[in-house]
XYZ file of C-alpha atoms in Angstrom:
278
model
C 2.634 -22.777 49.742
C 0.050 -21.149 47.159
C -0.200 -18.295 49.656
C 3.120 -17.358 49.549
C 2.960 -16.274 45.549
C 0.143 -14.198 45.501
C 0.289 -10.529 46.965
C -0.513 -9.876 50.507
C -4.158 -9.261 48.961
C -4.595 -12.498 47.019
C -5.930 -10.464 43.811
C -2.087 -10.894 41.868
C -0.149 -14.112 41.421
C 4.140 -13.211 41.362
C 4.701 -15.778 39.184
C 1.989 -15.317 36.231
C 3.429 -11.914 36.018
C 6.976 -12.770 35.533
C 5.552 -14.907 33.063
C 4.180 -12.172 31.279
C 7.030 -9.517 31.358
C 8.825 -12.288 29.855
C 6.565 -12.953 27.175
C 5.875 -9.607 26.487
C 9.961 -8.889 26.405
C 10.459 -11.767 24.093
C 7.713 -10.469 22.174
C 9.257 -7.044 22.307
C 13.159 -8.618 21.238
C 11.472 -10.319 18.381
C 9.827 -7.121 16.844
C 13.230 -5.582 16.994
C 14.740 -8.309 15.346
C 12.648 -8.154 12.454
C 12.416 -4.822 12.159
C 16.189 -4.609 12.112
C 16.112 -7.543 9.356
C 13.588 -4.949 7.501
C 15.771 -2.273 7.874
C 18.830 -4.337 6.503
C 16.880 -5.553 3.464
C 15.783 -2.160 2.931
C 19.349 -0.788 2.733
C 20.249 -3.980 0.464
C 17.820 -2.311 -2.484
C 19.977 0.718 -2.687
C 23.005 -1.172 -2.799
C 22.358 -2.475 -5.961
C 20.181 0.296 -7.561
C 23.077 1.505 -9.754
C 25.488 -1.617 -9.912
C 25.566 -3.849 -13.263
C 24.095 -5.888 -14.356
C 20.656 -4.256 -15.150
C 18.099 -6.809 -15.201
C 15.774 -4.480 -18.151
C 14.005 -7.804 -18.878
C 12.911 -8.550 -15.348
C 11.595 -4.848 -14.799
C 9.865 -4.873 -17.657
C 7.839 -8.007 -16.870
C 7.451 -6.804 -13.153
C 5.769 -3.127 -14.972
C 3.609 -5.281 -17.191
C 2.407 -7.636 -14.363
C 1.692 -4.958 -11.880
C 0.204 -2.336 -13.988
C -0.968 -3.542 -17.242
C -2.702 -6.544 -15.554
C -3.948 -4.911 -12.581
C -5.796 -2.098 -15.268
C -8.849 -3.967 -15.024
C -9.628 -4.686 -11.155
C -8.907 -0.744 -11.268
C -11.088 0.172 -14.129
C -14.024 -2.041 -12.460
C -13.462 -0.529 -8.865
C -12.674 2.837 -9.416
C -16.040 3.136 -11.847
C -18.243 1.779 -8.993
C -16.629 4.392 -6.145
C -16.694 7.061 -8.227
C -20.353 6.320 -9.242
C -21.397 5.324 -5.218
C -19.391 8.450 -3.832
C -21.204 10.783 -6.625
C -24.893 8.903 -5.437
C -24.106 9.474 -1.836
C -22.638 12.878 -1.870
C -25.861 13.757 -4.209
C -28.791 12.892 -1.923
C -26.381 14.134 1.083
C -25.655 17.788 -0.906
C -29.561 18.127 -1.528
C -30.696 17.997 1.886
C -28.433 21.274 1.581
C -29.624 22.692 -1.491
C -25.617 21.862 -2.543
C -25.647 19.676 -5.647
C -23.663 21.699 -7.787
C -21.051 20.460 -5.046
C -21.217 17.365 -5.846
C -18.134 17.428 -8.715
C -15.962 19.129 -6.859
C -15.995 17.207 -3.794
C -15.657 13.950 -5.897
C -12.584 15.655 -7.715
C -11.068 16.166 -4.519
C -11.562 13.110 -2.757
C -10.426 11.232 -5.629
C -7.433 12.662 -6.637
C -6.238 13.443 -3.115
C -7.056 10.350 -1.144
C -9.682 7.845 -2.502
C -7.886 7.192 -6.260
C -4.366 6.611 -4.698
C -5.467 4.613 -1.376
C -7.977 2.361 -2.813
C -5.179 1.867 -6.177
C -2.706 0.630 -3.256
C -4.761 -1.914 -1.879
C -5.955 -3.060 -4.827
C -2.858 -3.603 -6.216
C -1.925 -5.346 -2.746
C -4.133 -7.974 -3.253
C -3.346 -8.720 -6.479
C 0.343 -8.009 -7.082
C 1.569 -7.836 -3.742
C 0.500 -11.204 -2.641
C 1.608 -12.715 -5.754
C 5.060 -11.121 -5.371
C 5.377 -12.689 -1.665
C 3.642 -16.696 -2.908
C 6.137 -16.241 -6.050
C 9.539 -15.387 -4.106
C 8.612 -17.774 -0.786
C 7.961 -20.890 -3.297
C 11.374 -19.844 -4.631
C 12.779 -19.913 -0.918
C 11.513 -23.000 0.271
C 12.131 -24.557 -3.032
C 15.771 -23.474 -2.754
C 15.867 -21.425 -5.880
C 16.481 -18.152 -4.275
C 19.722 -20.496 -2.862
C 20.764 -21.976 -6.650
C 20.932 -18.224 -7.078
C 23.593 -17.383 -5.337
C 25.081 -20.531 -6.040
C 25.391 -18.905 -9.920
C 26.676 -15.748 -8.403
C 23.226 -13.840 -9.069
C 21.678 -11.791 -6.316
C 18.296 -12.627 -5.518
C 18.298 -8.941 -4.137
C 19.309 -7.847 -7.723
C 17.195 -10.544 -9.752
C 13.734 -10.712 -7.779
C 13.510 -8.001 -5.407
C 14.737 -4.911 -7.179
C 12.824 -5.259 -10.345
C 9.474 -5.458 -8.656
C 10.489 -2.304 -6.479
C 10.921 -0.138 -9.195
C 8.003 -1.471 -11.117
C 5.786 -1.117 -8.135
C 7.374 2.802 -7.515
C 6.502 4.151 -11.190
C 3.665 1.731 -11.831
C 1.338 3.010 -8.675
C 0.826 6.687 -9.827
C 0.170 5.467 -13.510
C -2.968 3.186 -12.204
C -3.832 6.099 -10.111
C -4.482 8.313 -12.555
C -6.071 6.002 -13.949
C -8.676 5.078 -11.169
C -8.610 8.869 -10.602
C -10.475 9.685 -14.254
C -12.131 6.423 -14.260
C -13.648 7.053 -11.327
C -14.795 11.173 -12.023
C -16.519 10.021 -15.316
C -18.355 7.272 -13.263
C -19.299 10.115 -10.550
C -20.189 12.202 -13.848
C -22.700 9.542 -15.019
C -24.696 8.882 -11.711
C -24.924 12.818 -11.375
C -26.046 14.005 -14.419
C -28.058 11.276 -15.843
C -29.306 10.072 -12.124
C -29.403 12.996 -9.980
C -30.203 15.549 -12.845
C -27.176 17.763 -11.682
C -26.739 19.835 -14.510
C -23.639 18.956 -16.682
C -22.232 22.661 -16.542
C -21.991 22.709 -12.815
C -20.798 19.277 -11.873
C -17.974 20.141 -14.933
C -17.444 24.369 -14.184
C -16.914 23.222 -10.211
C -15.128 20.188 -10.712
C -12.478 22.664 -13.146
C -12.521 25.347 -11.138
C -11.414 23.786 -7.408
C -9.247 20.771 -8.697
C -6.245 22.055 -9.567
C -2.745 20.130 -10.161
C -1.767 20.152 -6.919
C -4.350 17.747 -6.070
C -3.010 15.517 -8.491
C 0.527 15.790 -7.924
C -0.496 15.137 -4.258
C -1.935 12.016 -5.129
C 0.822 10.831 -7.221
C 3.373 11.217 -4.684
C 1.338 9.665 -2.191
C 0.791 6.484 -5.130
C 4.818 6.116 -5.374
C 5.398 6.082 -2.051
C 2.923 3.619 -1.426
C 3.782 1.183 -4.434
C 7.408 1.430 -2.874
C 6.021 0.247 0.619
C 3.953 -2.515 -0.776
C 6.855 -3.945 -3.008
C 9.207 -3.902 -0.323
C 7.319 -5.783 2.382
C 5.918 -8.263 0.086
C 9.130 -8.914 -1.487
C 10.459 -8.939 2.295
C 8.033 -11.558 3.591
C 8.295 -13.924 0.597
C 11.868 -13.598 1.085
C 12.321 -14.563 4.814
C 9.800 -17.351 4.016
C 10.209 -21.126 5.740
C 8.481 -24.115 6.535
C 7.237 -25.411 2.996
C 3.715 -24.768 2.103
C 2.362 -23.866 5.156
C 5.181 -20.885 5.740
C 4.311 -19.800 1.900
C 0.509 -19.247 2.826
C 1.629 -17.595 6.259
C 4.029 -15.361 4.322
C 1.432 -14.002 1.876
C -1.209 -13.664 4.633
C 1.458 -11.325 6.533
C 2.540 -9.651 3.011
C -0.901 -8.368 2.573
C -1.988 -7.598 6.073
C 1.185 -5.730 7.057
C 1.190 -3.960 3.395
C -2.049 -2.838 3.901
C -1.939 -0.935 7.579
C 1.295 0.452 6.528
C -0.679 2.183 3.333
C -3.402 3.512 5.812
C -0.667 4.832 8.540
C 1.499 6.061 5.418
C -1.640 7.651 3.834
C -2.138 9.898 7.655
C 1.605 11.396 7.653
C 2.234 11.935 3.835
C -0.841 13.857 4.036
C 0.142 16.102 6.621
C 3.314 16.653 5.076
C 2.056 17.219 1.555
C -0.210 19.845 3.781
C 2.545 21.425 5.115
C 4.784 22.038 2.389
C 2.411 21.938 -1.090
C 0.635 24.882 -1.451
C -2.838 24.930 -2.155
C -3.280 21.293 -1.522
């Protein structure tokens, strides 16, 4: 009887493969599910963008919590890259006779790539888990529920505010880990490497221009956007008590992060293609 559900050379068993094609099409029908659930609550934040009552109070706590308070873990992290990237781009630049390099190609890096990626997943791990443990307590807990039972839109009342904060908050505390970062790289070269000041500051002035910043801001927004939106999405779809809270957060910040690094690949190739000089 075993023979007759294995392939006429024994190596493939009939039945473990339907078992996989099934699992793999379940696997396949649930992805599209949520993805389509996504998709919904994504089109649910533009519904009530511009429809009364503005909740001024809740975005304002939602800007203070995810920029004000995430200054510091930016401050400390962006003063260590910027001071590592300067130290390692120094020793690499002298094998080359190239230190004068040096500001230039920590300007660049910065502004472009490092100051607006690293900000995002900073902010991720502070902020963006915080937003999914704060609104899946709220759903297990049957607040987000009592809500609607008041006629107030959780959409409206939890999610939007910490969209919008999270969309104009990200290119603030990029710029900020942008500078902080430079004047670290600044320190280590001159004081460490014995670059001297007028060419780390006459390079760094003369190849950085403001399309490298406004690169990096655009790139910031887009990624505070993301991160706000699937946290706020995974705390919202959250169930099974404590255990689904923990599971929700875990998935908030793993998911928010790979979308940052996949979004970081295409907006640079478009900000390649259409801003000049970048």
């Amino acid at each position: 009887m075993k023979s007759l559900v294995r392939w006429h050379n024994g190596s493939l068993d009939p039945i473990l493969i339907q078992r996989g094609v099934k699992a793999l099409g379940r696997r396949l029908l649930k992805t599209l599910e949520e993805l389509g659930e996504f998709f919904i609550f994504f089109l649910s934040i533009f519904r009530w963008i511009f429809r009364p009552p503005f909740r001024h109070e809740q975005l304002f706590k939602q800007m203070e919590f995810i920029g004000v308070r995430s200054l510091p873990i930016i401050v400390l992290t962006a003063t260590f890259t910027g001071m590592v990237f300067a130290l390692q781009t120094g020793y690499t630049f002298r094998l080359f006779n190239a230190e004068s390099l040096v500001g230039t190609t920590v300007g660049m890096s910065l502004s472009r790539e490092i100051g607006p990626v690293f900000t995002a997943l900073m902010v991720v791990a502070r902020a963006g888990s915080a937003m999914a443990a704060e609104i899946g307590t709220m759903k297990v807990t049957e607040q987000v529920e009592a809500l609607r039972a008041m006629a107030v839109s959780p959409i409206q009342y939890l999610v939007l505010p910490r969209v919008i904060a999270g969309f104009f908050m990200l290119p603030l505390l990029a710029g900020v880990f942008t500078f902080v970062g430079v004047v670290g790289a600044y320190l280590v070269s001159v004081y460490l490497l014995q670059i001297p000041e007028a060419a780390f500051v006459n390079r760094l002035v003369y190849y950085v221009d403001a399309n490298d910043f406004v690169g990096g801001l655009i790139k910031a927004a887009a990624f505070g956007f993301s991160l706000s939106l699937i946290s706020c999405h995974q705390g919202y779809r959250t169930y099974g008590g404590a255990e689904g809270v923990g599971r929700s957060t875990t998935r908030a910040v793993v998911i928010s992060s790979v979308t940052i690094l996949v979004l970081n690949y295409f907006l640079s190739t478009l900000i390649i293609e259409f801003l000049p000089d970048f």
